[in-house]
Each structure stands twice: as C-alpha cells, then as structure tokens.
Short mmCIF file of C-alpha atoms in Angstrom, two decimals:
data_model
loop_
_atom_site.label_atom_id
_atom_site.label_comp_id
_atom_site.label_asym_id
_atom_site.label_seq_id
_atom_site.Cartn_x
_atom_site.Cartn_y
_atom_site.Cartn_z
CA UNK A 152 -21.95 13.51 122.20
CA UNK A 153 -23.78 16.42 124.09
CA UNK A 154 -26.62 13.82 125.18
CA UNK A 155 -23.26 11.41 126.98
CA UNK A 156 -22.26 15.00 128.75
CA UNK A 157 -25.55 15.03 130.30
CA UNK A 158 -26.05 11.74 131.30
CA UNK A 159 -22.78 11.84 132.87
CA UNK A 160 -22.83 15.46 134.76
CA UNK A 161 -26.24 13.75 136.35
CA UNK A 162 -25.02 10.74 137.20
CA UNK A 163 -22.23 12.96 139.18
CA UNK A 164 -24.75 14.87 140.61
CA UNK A 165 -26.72 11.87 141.62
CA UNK A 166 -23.65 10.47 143.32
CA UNK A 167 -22.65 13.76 144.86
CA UNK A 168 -25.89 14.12 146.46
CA UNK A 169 -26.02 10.45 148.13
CA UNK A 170 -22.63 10.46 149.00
CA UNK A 171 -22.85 14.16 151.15
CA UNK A 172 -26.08 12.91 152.42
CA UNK A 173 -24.50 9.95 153.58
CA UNK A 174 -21.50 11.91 155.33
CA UNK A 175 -23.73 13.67 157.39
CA UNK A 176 -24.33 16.72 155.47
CA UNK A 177 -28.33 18.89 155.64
CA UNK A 178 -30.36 18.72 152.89
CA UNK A 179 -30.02 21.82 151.12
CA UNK A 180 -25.99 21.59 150.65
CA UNK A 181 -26.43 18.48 149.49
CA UNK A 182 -28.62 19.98 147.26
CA UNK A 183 -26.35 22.65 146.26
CA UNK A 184 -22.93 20.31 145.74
CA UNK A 185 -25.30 18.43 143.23
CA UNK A 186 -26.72 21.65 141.51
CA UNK A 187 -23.16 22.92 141.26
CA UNK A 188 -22.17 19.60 139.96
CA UNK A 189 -24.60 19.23 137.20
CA UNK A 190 -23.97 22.32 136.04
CA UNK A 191 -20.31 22.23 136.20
CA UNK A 192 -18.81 18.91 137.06
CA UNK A 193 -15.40 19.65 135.71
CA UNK A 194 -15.53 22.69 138.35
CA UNK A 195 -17.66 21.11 141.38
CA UNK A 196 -16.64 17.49 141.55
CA UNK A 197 -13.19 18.32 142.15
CA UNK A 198 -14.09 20.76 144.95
CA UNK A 199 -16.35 18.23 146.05
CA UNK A 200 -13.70 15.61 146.46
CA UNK A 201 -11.77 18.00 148.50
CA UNK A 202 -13.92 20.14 150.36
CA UNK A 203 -16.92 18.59 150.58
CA UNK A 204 -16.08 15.12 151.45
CA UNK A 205 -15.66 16.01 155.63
CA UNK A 206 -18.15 13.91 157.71
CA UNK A 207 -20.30 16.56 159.70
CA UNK A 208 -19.36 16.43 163.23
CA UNK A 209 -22.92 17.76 164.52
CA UNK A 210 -25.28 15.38 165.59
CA UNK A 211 -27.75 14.47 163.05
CA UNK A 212 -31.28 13.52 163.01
CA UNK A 213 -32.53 10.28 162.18
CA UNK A 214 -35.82 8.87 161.49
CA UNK A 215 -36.57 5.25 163.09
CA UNK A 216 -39.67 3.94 163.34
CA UNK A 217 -41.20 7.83 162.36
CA UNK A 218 -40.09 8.89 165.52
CA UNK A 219 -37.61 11.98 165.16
CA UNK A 220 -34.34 11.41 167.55
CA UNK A 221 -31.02 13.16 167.57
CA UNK A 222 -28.28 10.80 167.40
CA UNK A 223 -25.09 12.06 169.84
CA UNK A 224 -21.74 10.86 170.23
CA UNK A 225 -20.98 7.54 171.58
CA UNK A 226 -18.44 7.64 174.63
CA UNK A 227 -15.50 5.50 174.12
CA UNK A 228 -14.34 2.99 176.55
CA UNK A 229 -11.07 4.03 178.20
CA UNK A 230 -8.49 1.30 177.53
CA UNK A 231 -5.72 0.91 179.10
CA UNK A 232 -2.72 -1.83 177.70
CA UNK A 233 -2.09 -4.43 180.07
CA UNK A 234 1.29 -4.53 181.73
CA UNK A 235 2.44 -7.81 181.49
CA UNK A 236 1.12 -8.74 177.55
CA UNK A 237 0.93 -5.14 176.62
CA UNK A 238 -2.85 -5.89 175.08
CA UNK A 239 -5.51 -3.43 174.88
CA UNK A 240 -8.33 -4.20 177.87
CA UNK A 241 -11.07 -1.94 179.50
CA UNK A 242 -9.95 0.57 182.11
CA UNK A 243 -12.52 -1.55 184.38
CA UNK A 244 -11.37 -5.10 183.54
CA UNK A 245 -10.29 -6.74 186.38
CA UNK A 246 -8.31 -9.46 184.79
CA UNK A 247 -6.45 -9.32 181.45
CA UNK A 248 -8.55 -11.63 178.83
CA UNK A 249 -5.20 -12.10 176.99
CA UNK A 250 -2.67 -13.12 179.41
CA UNK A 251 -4.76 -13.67 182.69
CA UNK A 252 -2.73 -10.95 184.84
CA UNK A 253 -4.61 -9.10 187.70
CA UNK A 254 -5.53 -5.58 186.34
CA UNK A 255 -7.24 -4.39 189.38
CA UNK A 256 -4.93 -6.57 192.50
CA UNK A 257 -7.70 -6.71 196.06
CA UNK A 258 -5.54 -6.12 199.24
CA UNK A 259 -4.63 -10.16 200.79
CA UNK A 260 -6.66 -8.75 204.15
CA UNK A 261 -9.52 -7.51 204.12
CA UNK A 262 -10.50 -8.04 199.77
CA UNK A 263 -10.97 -4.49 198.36
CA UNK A 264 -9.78 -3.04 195.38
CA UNK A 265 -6.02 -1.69 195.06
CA UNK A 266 -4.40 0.50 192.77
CA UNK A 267 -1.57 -0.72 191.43
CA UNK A 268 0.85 1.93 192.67
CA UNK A 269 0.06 1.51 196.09
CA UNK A 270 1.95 0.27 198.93
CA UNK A 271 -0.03 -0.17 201.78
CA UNK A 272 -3.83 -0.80 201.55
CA UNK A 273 -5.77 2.65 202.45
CA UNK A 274 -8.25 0.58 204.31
CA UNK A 275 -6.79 -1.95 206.95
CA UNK A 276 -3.18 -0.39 206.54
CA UNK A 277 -1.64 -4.04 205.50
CA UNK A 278 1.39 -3.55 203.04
CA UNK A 279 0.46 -4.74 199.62
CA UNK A 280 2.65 -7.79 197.86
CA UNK A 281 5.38 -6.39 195.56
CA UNK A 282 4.98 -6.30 192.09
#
C-alpha cells in the first residue's frame, strides 16, 4: 500500500513538472511545484491546479537548432467585420472574400484609395458615389 502512494505522488510530480514546463514556467518552479508535489500531493496538486496552471506571459527562450532565441509576442491582424455579410476580413483587405463587397472603395476619377466615410475624394475633389 505505501509502495502505490509513492508511485503515485511521483507520477504527480512527473506530470506537474511537464505540464508547468509546458505552460511557460522557468526551471526551478517547475522544480519546486514537483518537489512540493511529491512530498505532499494531497496539499500541492490542488494548489497546482489552481495557482499554478497560468501560462507565463514573459517571453520565453527556446532552443532551435542550438541557437538560443527569445520568442516575443505575435501581433494580431486587425479585423474588421465586413458591412454588408458582417464576416470577419483583414483591416487591409480590399475586397470581402465572403460576399465580394468593396472594403477599401478607389475614387471613380482619378483611382486612389477612399475611406468609406468620405464624401468627396481628398485628392481631385470629385464627390464619391453614395453608399
């Protein structure tokens, strides 16, 4: 029965130990949440489940190809929703792959770029089409 205890509290420990390491977490508290947890799973796992489970937000560093980089966030696109389908496109899409409408309208004389609120074209002064 004692030997089952064992077995089990590292198996936790083992798990607690990939698992923060996979969230993001340094070495040495990874470390320590499995320590904690073989020693005391009834005590650590649970605080481990509730506290210890938040992905770091820092970057981390990663090993590729033995060369040490630090990995940062990724920017996210700005999306906009299309007004006539109401589907999620790029803020620089200049047609709407759902529905075909005109995201980005080009003034009828002289072919630049409008903004949709605007009434007469800033460049040649022709009034844009209503929309």
């Amino acid at each position: 029965m004692f030997s089952l205890h064992v077995i089990i509290g590292l198996l936790a420990a083992f798990w607690v130990y990939t698992d923060a390491r996979k969230l993001g977490q340094e070495l040495g508290t990874a470390i320590l949440w499995a320590i904690g947890v073989a020693g005391a799973i009834y005590i650590f796992l649970p605080l481990y489940l509730i506290f210890g489970r938040k992905p770091s937000l820092k970057p981390r560093r990663v090993d590729r190809d033995r060369e040490i980089i630090d990995v940062e966030a990724i920017p996210v696109d700005e999306t906009i929703n299309c007004p006539m389908c109401g589907g999620k496109v790029k803020d620089d899409f200049k047609v709407c792959p759902y529905c075909g409408h005109t995201l980005q309208p080009k003034c009828p004389s002289c072919g630049r770029e409008l903004n949709r609120e605007w009434r007469t074209c800033p460049h040649c002064q022709t009034p844009t089409e209503a929309k």
